[in-house]
Tab-separated table of C-alpha atoms and ligand atoms in Angstrom:
chain	number	residue	atom	x	y	z
A	1	MET	CA	-28.413	-3.486	15.919
A	2	ASP	CA	-29.755	-1.331	13.512
A	3	ASN	CA	-28.123	-0.464	10.438
A	4	LYS	CA	-26.531	2.770	11.785
A	5	ALA	CA	-24.896	0.761	14.629
A	6	ILE	CA	-23.682	-1.746	12.083
A	7	ILE	CA	-22.080	0.790	9.970
A	8	LYS	CA	-20.406	2.480	13.004
A	9	LYS	CA	-19.008	-0.929	14.258
A	10	ILE	CA	-17.752	-1.784	10.753
A	11	VAL	CA	-16.030	1.501	10.456
A	12	LYS	CA	-14.456	1.125	14.061
A	13	THR	CA	-13.277	-2.604	14.072
A	14	SER	CA	-12.726	-3.033	10.258
A	15	SER	CA	-14.548	-6.305	10.494
A	16	ALA	CA	-18.024	-7.616	9.553
A	17	SER	CA	-20.069	-10.752	9.493
A	18	VAL	CA	-22.173	-12.085	6.725
A	19	LYS	CA	-25.280	-11.243	8.477
A	20	GLU	CA	-24.262	-7.559	9.064
A	21	ILE	CA	-23.376	-7.052	5.491
A	22	VAL	CA	-26.588	-8.553	4.348
A	23	GLU	CA	-28.414	-6.206	6.419
A	24	LEU	CA	-26.679	-3.292	4.962
A	25	LEU	CA	-27.197	-4.705	1.356
A	26	LYS	CA	-30.972	-4.759	2.283
A	27	GLY	CA	-31.058	-1.375	4.018
A	28	ASP	CA	-31.174	2.411	3.048
A	29	THR	CA	-28.344	4.100	1.179
A	30	ASP	CA	-28.335	7.461	2.893
A	31	TYR	CA	-26.303	7.054	5.858
A	32	LEU	CA	-24.264	4.215	4.311
A	33	PHE	CA	-23.174	6.393	1.332
A	34	TYR	CA	-22.566	9.235	3.692
A	35	GLU	CA	-20.324	7.264	5.916
A	36	ALA	CA	-18.439	5.688	2.861
A	37	ASP	CA	-17.829	8.917	1.406
A	38	LYS	CA	-16.386	10.207	4.639
A	39	ILE	CA	-13.841	7.304	4.820
A	40	ARG	CA	-12.863	7.840	1.112
A	41	GLN	CA	-12.215	11.537	2.102
A	42	GLU	CA	-10.134	10.471	5.000
A	43	TYR	CA	-8.048	7.852	3.175
A	44	CYS	CA	-8.055	9.262	-0.481
A	45	LYS	CA	-8.654	12.885	-0.091
A	46	ASP	CA	-10.631	14.465	-2.947
A	47	GLU	CA	-8.217	12.997	-5.500
A	48	VAL	CA	-9.728	10.892	-8.328
A	49	HIS	CA	-7.301	8.819	-10.328
A	50	LEU	CA	-7.724	8.557	-14.001
A	51	ARG	CA	-6.386	5.214	-15.574
A	52	ALA	CA	-6.088	4.607	-19.421
A	53	ILE	CA	-6.933	1.075	-20.275
A	54	ILE	CA	-5.740	-0.560	-23.593
A	55	GLU	CA	-7.825	-3.413	-24.516
A	56	PHE	CA	-5.213	-4.914	-26.834
A	57	SER	CA	-6.743	-8.253	-27.936
A	58	ASN	CA	-10.271	-9.908	-27.834
A	59	TYR	CA	-9.008	-13.309	-28.593
A	60	CYS	CA	-9.982	-15.638	-25.648
A	61	ARG	CA	-9.279	-19.257	-24.653
A	62	CYS	CA	-11.856	-18.994	-22.024
A	63	ASP	CA	-15.695	-19.748	-22.049
A	64	CYS	CA	-16.996	-17.499	-19.170
A	65	GLN	CA	-20.622	-17.799	-19.627
A	66	TYR	CA	-21.546	-14.321	-19.160
A	67	CYS	CA	-18.730	-12.672	-21.387
A	68	GLY	CA	-19.145	-11.779	-24.933
A	69	LEU	CA	-15.536	-12.641	-25.646
A	70	GLN	CA	-16.021	-16.179	-24.784
A	71	ARG	CA	-14.187	-18.425	-27.213
A	72	SER	CA	-17.682	-20.044	-28.058
A	73	ASN	CA	-19.050	-16.696	-29.450
A	74	LYS	CA	-18.276	-17.139	-33.196
A	75	ASN	CA	-20.303	-13.889	-34.316
A	76	LEU	CA	-17.525	-11.616	-32.932
A	77	LYS	CA	-14.701	-10.520	-35.127
A	78	ARG	CA	-11.501	-10.944	-33.378
A	79	TYR	CA	-8.429	-8.576	-33.298
A	80	ARG	CA	-4.878	-8.275	-31.829
A	81	MET	CA	-2.811	-5.075	-31.484
A	82	SER	CA	0.973	-5.366	-32.403
A	83	ILE	CA	3.498	-4.703	-29.843
A	84	ASP	CA	4.352	-1.546	-31.592
A	85	GLU	CA	0.706	-0.436	-31.796
A	86	ILE	CA	0.240	-0.935	-28.022
A	87	ALA	CA	3.319	1.166	-27.264
A	88	GLU	CA	2.301	3.945	-29.485
A	89	ASN	CA	-1.095	3.825	-27.995
A	90	ALA	CA	0.407	4.043	-24.545
A	91	LYS	CA	2.514	7.006	-25.704
A	92	MET	CA	-0.581	8.992	-26.999
A	93	ALA	CA	-2.373	8.194	-23.558
A	94	TYR	CA	0.708	9.430	-21.757
A	95	ASP	CA	0.856	12.539	-23.617
A	96	ALA	CA	-2.826	13.161	-22.964
A	97	GLY	CA	-2.072	13.032	-19.123
A	98	TYR	CA	-2.383	9.466	-18.181
A	99	LYS	CA	0.082	8.072	-15.744
A	100	THR	CA	-1.303	4.522	-15.289
A	101	MET	CA	-1.666	2.187	-18.343
A	102	VAL	CA	-4.033	-0.812	-17.692
A	103	LEU	CA	-3.329	-3.536	-20.265
A	104	GLN	CA	-6.138	-5.763	-20.769
A	105	SER	CA	-7.008	-8.552	-23.067
A	106	GLY	CA	-8.849	-11.855	-23.279
A	107	GLU	CA	-6.693	-14.892	-22.368
A	108	ASP	CA	-4.647	-14.857	-25.397
A	109	SER	CA	-1.678	-17.205	-25.487
A	110	TYR	CA	-0.427	-15.330	-28.517
A	111	TYR	CA	1.159	-12.833	-26.153
A	112	ASP	CA	3.450	-15.290	-24.425
A	113	SER	CA	5.759	-14.430	-21.413
A	114	ASP	CA	8.268	-12.690	-23.780
A	115	LYS	CA	5.692	-10.748	-25.727
A	116	ILE	CA	4.156	-9.218	-22.613
A	117	SER	CA	7.569	-8.530	-21.135
A	118	GLN	CA	8.568	-6.460	-24.216
A	119	ILE	CA	5.355	-4.525	-24.052
A	120	ILE	CA	5.961	-3.654	-20.301
A	121	LYS	CA	9.630	-2.649	-21.110
A	122	ASP	CA	8.533	-0.579	-24.158
A	123	ILE	CA	5.958	1.234	-22.088
A	124	LYS	CA	8.071	1.893	-19.128
A	125	SER	CA	10.620	3.566	-21.685
A	126	ILE	CA	8.073	6.061	-22.635
A	127	GLY	CA	8.141	7.860	-19.094
A	128	ASP	CA	7.218	7.451	-15.516
A	129	ILE	CA	4.029	5.313	-16.073
A	130	ALA	CA	2.624	2.653	-13.818
A	131	ILE	CA	1.512	-0.537	-15.639
A	132	THR	CA	-1.414	-2.558	-14.472
A	133	LEU	CA	-1.772	-5.984	-16.125
A	134	SER	CA	-5.042	-7.684	-16.598
A	135	VAL	CA	-4.413	-10.650	-18.783
A	136	GLY	CA	-6.040	-13.388	-16.728
A	137	GLU	CA	-4.760	-16.630	-15.363
A	138	ARG	CA	-1.130	-17.512	-16.015
A	139	ASP	CA	1.570	-19.514	-14.581
A	140	TYR	CA	3.592	-18.236	-11.571
A	141	ILE	CA	6.745	-17.932	-13.581
A	142	ASP	CA	5.137	-15.479	-16.080
A	143	TYR	CA	3.594	-13.251	-13.247
A	144	LYS	CA	7.346	-13.288	-11.706
A	145	LYS	CA	8.875	-12.481	-14.935
A	146	TRP	CA	6.457	-9.597	-15.743
A	147	ARG	CA	6.841	-8.108	-12.083
A	148	LEU	CA	10.745	-8.187	-12.590
A	149	CYS	CA	10.233	-6.332	-16.059
A	150	GLY	CA	8.482	-3.549	-14.059
A	151	ALA	CA	4.794	-4.381	-14.031
A	152	ASP	CA	3.413	-2.818	-10.902
A	153	ARG	CA	-0.164	-3.861	-10.659
A	154	TYR	CA	-2.474	-6.720	-11.607
A	155	LEU	CA	-6.294	-6.988	-11.839
A	156	LEU	CA	-7.702	-10.459	-11.473
A	157	LYS	CA	-11.400	-10.352	-10.631
A	158	HIS	CA	-12.673	-13.273	-8.666
A	159	GLU	CA	-16.076	-12.731	-10.259
A	160	THR	CA	-18.077	-14.697	-7.456
A	161	ALA	CA	-16.955	-16.024	-4.137
A	162	ASP	CA	-19.402	-18.888	-4.564
A	163	LYS	CA	-17.489	-21.933	-5.512
A	164	ASP	CA	-20.322	-23.786	-7.292
A	165	ILE	CA	-21.559	-20.595	-9.175
A	166	TYR	CA	-17.979	-20.004	-10.211
A	167	ASN	CA	-17.239	-23.476	-11.641
A	168	LYS	CA	-20.487	-23.481	-13.409
A	169	LEU	CA	-19.818	-20.044	-15.083
A	170	HIS	CA	-16.172	-20.957	-15.938
A	171	PRO	CA	-16.095	-24.313	-17.345
A	172	HIS	CA	-12.367	-23.797	-18.438
A	173	SER	CA	-11.083	-23.203	-15.068
A	174	SER	CA	-11.676	-23.523	-11.545
A	175	PHE	CA	-12.387	-21.290	-8.355
A	176	GLU	CA	-9.301	-22.922	-6.623
A	177	ARG	CA	-7.096	-21.862	-9.637
A	178	ARG	CA	-8.531	-18.198	-9.469
A	179	ILE	CA	-7.537	-18.121	-5.935
A	180	GLN	CA	-4.178	-19.614	-6.346
A	181	CYS	CA	-3.458	-16.890	-8.847
A	182	LEU	CA	-4.357	-14.173	-6.737
A	183	LYS	CA	-2.173	-15.400	-4.012
A	184	TRP	CA	0.768	-15.697	-6.280
A	185	LEU	CA	-0.005	-12.078	-7.307
A	186	LYS	CA	0.110	-10.735	-3.836
A	187	GLU	CA	3.223	-12.823	-2.961
A	188	LEU	CA	5.072	-11.276	-5.874
A	189	GLY	CA	4.370	-7.867	-4.657
A	190	TYR	CA	1.864	-6.573	-7.223
A	191	GLN	CA	-0.621	-4.100	-6.094
A	192	THR	CA	-3.511	-6.589	-6.655
A	193	GLY	CA	-6.916	-5.956	-7.595
A	194	SER	CA	-9.911	-8.117	-7.498
A	195	GLY	CA	-13.614	-7.717	-7.726
A	196	PHE	CA	-16.985	-9.327	-8.715
A	197	MET	CA	-20.291	-8.824	-10.589
A	198	ILE	CA	-23.569	-8.025	-9.197
A	199	GLY	CA	-26.690	-10.021	-10.820
A	200	LEU	CA	-24.963	-13.325	-11.777
A	201	PRO	CA	-27.466	-16.374	-11.795
A	202	GLY	CA	-27.799	-18.078	-8.369
A	203	GLN	CA	-26.205	-15.034	-6.593
A	204	THR	CA	-27.897	-13.938	-3.215
A	205	LEU	CA	-27.221	-11.202	-0.892
A	206	ASN	CA	-25.229	-13.884	1.148
A	207	THR	CA	-22.955	-14.485	-1.949
A	208	ILE	CA	-22.363	-10.776	-2.298
A	209	ALA	CA	-21.461	-10.542	1.534
A	210	ASN	CA	-19.067	-13.419	0.844
A	211	ASP	CA	-17.567	-11.633	-2.224
A	212	ILE	CA	-16.842	-8.439	0.013
A	213	LEU	CA	-15.296	-10.648	2.671
A	214	LEU	CA	-13.143	-12.325	0.165
A	215	LEU	CA	-11.703	-9.014	-0.850
A	216	HIS	CA	-11.170	-8.221	2.720
A	217	GLU	CA	-9.506	-11.500	3.454
A	218	TYR	CA	-6.843	-11.017	0.625
A	219	ASP	CA	-6.663	-7.264	1.588
A	220	VAL	CA	-6.706	-6.220	-2.080
A	221	GLU	CA	-5.371	-2.896	-3.170
A	222	MET	CA	-8.102	-2.399	-5.867
A	223	ALA	CA	-11.593	-3.612	-6.103
A	224	GLY	CA	-13.798	-3.224	-9.254
A	225	ILE	CA	-17.506	-3.966	-8.759
A	226	GLY	CA	-19.923	-3.802	-11.658
A	227	PRO	CA	-23.322	-4.929	-12.585
A	228	PHE	CA	-23.664	-8.001	-14.866
A	229	ILE	CA	-25.159	-6.855	-18.293
A	230	PRO	CA	-26.449	-9.665	-20.585
A	231	HIS	CA	-24.743	-10.208	-23.875
A	232	PRO	CA	-27.183	-11.759	-26.412
A	233	ASP	CA	-24.450	-14.140	-27.966
A	234	THR	CA	-23.997	-15.732	-24.478
A	235	PRO	CA	-25.970	-18.606	-22.772
A	236	LEU	CA	-26.847	-15.778	-20.136
A	237	GLY	CA	-28.109	-13.392	-22.757
A	238	ASN	CA	-31.830	-13.415	-21.528
A	239	LEU	CA	-31.078	-12.648	-18.017
A	240	LYS	CA	-31.658	-9.260	-16.457
A	241	THR	CA	-28.945	-6.566	-15.934
A	242	GLY	CA	-27.631	-6.473	-12.244
A	243	SER	CA	-28.806	-4.005	-10.042
A	244	SER	CA	-26.843	-0.546	-9.983
A	245	ILE	CA	-28.240	0.180	-6.458
A	246	LEU	CA	-26.761	-3.045	-5.158
A	247	THR	CA	-23.587	-2.230	-7.009
A	248	LEU	CA	-23.230	1.101	-5.279
A	249	LYS	CA	-23.998	-0.390	-1.804
A	250	ALA	CA	-21.457	-3.132	-2.248
A	251	VAL	CA	-18.851	-0.317	-3.142
A	252	ALA	CA	-19.763	1.589	0.046
A	253	ILE	CA	-19.337	-1.444	2.297
A	254	ILE	CA	-15.999	-2.187	0.726
A	255	ARG	CA	-14.964	1.298	1.600
A	256	LEU	CA	-16.224	0.988	5.184
A	257	LEU	CA	-14.594	-2.298	5.657
A	258	LEU	CA	-11.325	-2.257	3.788
A	259	LYS	CA	-10.876	1.539	3.879
A	260	ARG	CA	-7.745	1.857	1.729
A	261	PRO	CA	-8.355	0.077	-1.660
A	262	HIS	CA	-8.680	2.045	-4.914
A	263	LEU	CA	-12.372	1.574	-5.898
A	264	PRO	CA	-13.202	2.617	-9.584
A	265	THR	CA	-16.637	3.539	-10.637
A	266	THR	CA	-16.774	0.893	-13.356
A	267	THR	CA	-17.534	1.171	-17.019
A	268	ALA	CA	-20.377	-1.584	-16.638
A	269	LEU	CA	-22.023	0.700	-14.112
A	270	GLU	CA	-21.603	3.755	-16.474
A	271	VAL	CA	-22.955	1.627	-19.314
A	272	SER	CA	-26.120	0.270	-17.457
A	273	SER	CA	-27.286	3.267	-15.501
A	274	SER	CA	-26.898	6.992	-14.960
A	275	ASP	CA	-25.399	6.529	-11.412
A	276	ASN	CA	-21.700	6.643	-10.605
A	277	ALA	CA	-20.074	5.438	-7.599
A	278	PHE	CA	-18.217	8.522	-6.494
A	279	PHE	CA	-20.560	9.393	-3.774
A	280	ALA	CA	-20.508	5.727	-2.634
A	281	GLY	CA	-16.767	5.508	-1.907
A	282	ALA	CA	-15.215	5.259	-5.374
A	283	ASN	CA	-12.003	7.217	-6.188
A	284	VAL	CA	-10.919	5.930	-9.522
A	285	ILE	CA	-12.272	5.967	-13.149
A	286	MET	CA	-10.821	4.363	-16.191
A	287	ARG	CA	-10.992	5.450	-19.910
A	288	LYS	CA	-10.386	3.261	-22.898
A	289	VAL	CA	-7.816	4.561	-25.215
A	290	GLU	CA	-7.235	1.854	-27.940
A	291	PRO	CA	-8.438	2.914	-31.356
A	292	TYR	CA	-12.348	2.952	-31.953
A	293	LYS	CA	-11.941	0.002	-34.569
A	294	TYR	CA	-10.994	-2.093	-31.658
A	295	ARG	CA	-13.219	-0.823	-28.956
A	296	ARG	CA	-16.134	-1.666	-30.991
A	297	LEU	CA	-14.827	-5.326	-30.954
A	298	TYR	CA	-14.057	-5.528	-27.267
A	299	GLU	CA	-17.595	-6.516	-26.559
A	300	ILE	CA	-17.523	-8.043	-23.165
A	301	TYR	CA	-21.224	-6.721	-22.960
A	302	PRO	CA	-23.098	-4.921	-25.806
A	303	ILE	CA	-21.434	-1.801	-26.649
A	304	LEU	CA	-23.398	1.601	-26.962
A	305	ASN	CA	-23.150	3.684	-30.203
A	306	LEU	CA	-19.853	5.187	-29.958
A	307	ARG	CA	-19.233	8.779	-31.068
A	308	GLU	CA	-15.474	9.051	-31.950
A	309	LYS	CA	-13.383	11.513	-29.852
A	310	SER	CA	-9.584	11.949	-29.440
A	311	ILE	CA	-7.860	10.607	-26.377
A	312	LYS	CA	-7.228	14.124	-25.203
A	313	GLU	CA	-10.703	15.192	-25.775
A	314	GLU	CA	-11.959	12.218	-23.783
A	315	ARG	CA	-9.610	13.034	-20.878
A	316	ARG	CA	-10.739	16.645	-21.006
A	317	GLU	CA	-14.305	15.545	-20.582
A	318	VAL	CA	-13.850	13.318	-17.627
A	319	GLU	CA	-11.598	15.920	-16.084
A	320	GLU	CA	-14.409	18.466	-16.259
A	321	TYR	CA	-16.762	15.922	-14.968
A	322	ILE	CA	-14.775	15.274	-11.908
A	323	LYS	CA	-14.022	18.989	-11.268
A	324	SER	CA	-17.906	19.559	-11.530
A	325	ILE	CA	-18.695	17.167	-8.719
A	326	GLY	CA	-15.964	18.910	-6.654
A	327	ARG	CA	-13.340	16.428	-6.781
A	328	GLU	CA	-9.670	16.999	-8.064
A	329	ILE	CA	-7.612	15.169	-10.559
A	330	SER	CA	-4.715	13.259	-9.138
A	331	SER	CA	-1.535	14.316	-10.439
A	332	SER	CA	0.221	11.198	-9.046
A	333	LYS	CA	0.582	7.681	-10.474
A	334	GLY	CA	-1.789	6.768	-7.954
A	335	ASP	CA	-0.191	3.734	-6.013
A	336	ALA	CA	-1.864	1.827	-3.677
A	337	ILE	CA	-2.666	3.458	-0.250
A	338	ILE	CA	-0.648	1.943	2.622
A	339	ILE	CA	-2.124	2.171	6.074
A	340	LYS	CA	0.457	2.542	8.864
A	341	ASN	CA	-0.171	0.282	11.844
A	342	SER	CA	-0.944	3.231	14.194
A	343	GLU	CA	-3.835	4.350	11.964
A	344	VAL	CA	-5.713	0.989	12.134
A	345	SER	CA	-8.121	1.341	15.061
B	1	5AD	N1	-21.431	-7.913	-17.888
B	1	5AD	C1	-20.734	-7.302	-16.852
B	1	5AD	N2	-19.361	-7.428	-16.836
B	1	5AD	C2	-18.735	-8.382	-17.263
B	1	5AD	N3	-17.373	-8.804	-17.388
B	1	5AD	C3	-17.444	-9.649	-18.224
B	1	5AD	N4	-18.668	-10.110	-18.980
B	1	5AD	C4	-19.449	-9.157	-18.428
B	1	5AD	C5	-20.941	-8.814	-18.505
B	1	5AD	N5	-21.506	-9.661	-19.419
B	1	5AD	C6	-16.431	-8.227	-16.373
B	1	5AD	C7	-15.864	-9.357	-15.580
B	1	5AD	C8	-14.439	-9.436	-15.994
B	1	5AD	C9	-14.264	-8.041	-16.710
B	1	5AD	C10	-13.123	-7.806	-17.708
B	1	5AD	O1	-15.372	-7.725	-17.330
B	1	5AD	O2	-15.826	-9.073	-14.352
B	1	5AD	O3	-13.355	-9.598	-15.010
């Protein structure tokens, strides 16, 4: 089968083999992006969802070998935002037009179950806001409590579907535990997001195909795919940045195969290249909204020189950009897209 035939088959059957995905990852982009953009249009229309992300703590118990927040990085100044500061920040973002707040942090046990619950309640009392948590691996009972407090969504990237690579890069945890957490989140009715990086050591095109199939298996509602960017204060600091073109191809294949998930054009892609994924199937973009004194310290990968702007100004800029590429700004909260059975071919 040539690649055009593979693409048509994946679109029609919503299934793919590792071999087929690898062929697409090796192949040309024109037809792949064209078809992914068509599916995006069909399922998401021209609406782009803007999400505000509040990175509220850079303390982390983990030692992810690629991440600048890893606990072994002693060069990083650490910060925590107070509960009130987080709620005030969310209010400013809401006033600027954001209807989804993504609450992200390192794995910081200072924010215990009760503190996160309080943050959820405080933000929910501001207005009709969707809350996406992204605070890593926790116990089932915490996930359950936060869901009951009103948290709508959860992001927990699987990072890599290769168990050996996963366990090597995450000495503090295990692949099994990661997948267990993902299953719990789905079971609790969170709109669940996962995702992975392109360019991790040991990763092959086969690994990426398995990453994509894992997202398919768990039928995720959101998927973030970004290139790995080396951080000098980590053991992987001397490696090369992951390929942006492979990143775009992976996004496009996910759109062909899964159809409905919300797919962001990730910050890592924005930072590492001039490409964006809006023409390869993406329909979401996030903007940081926490104060700059914190943004400068949320150093997952090296941060470029930041010119300070207000939340409103940054929102206006991204809105203008979206309009300039012929898309519209969604006025909804942008919940998960549900496919009715009759629509599945
Ligand atoms: N390069 C790119 N992405 C990274 N992440 C962490 N470290 C890096 C890096 N060096 C991503 C991971 C994590 C998310 C918060 O950031 O996928 O889930």
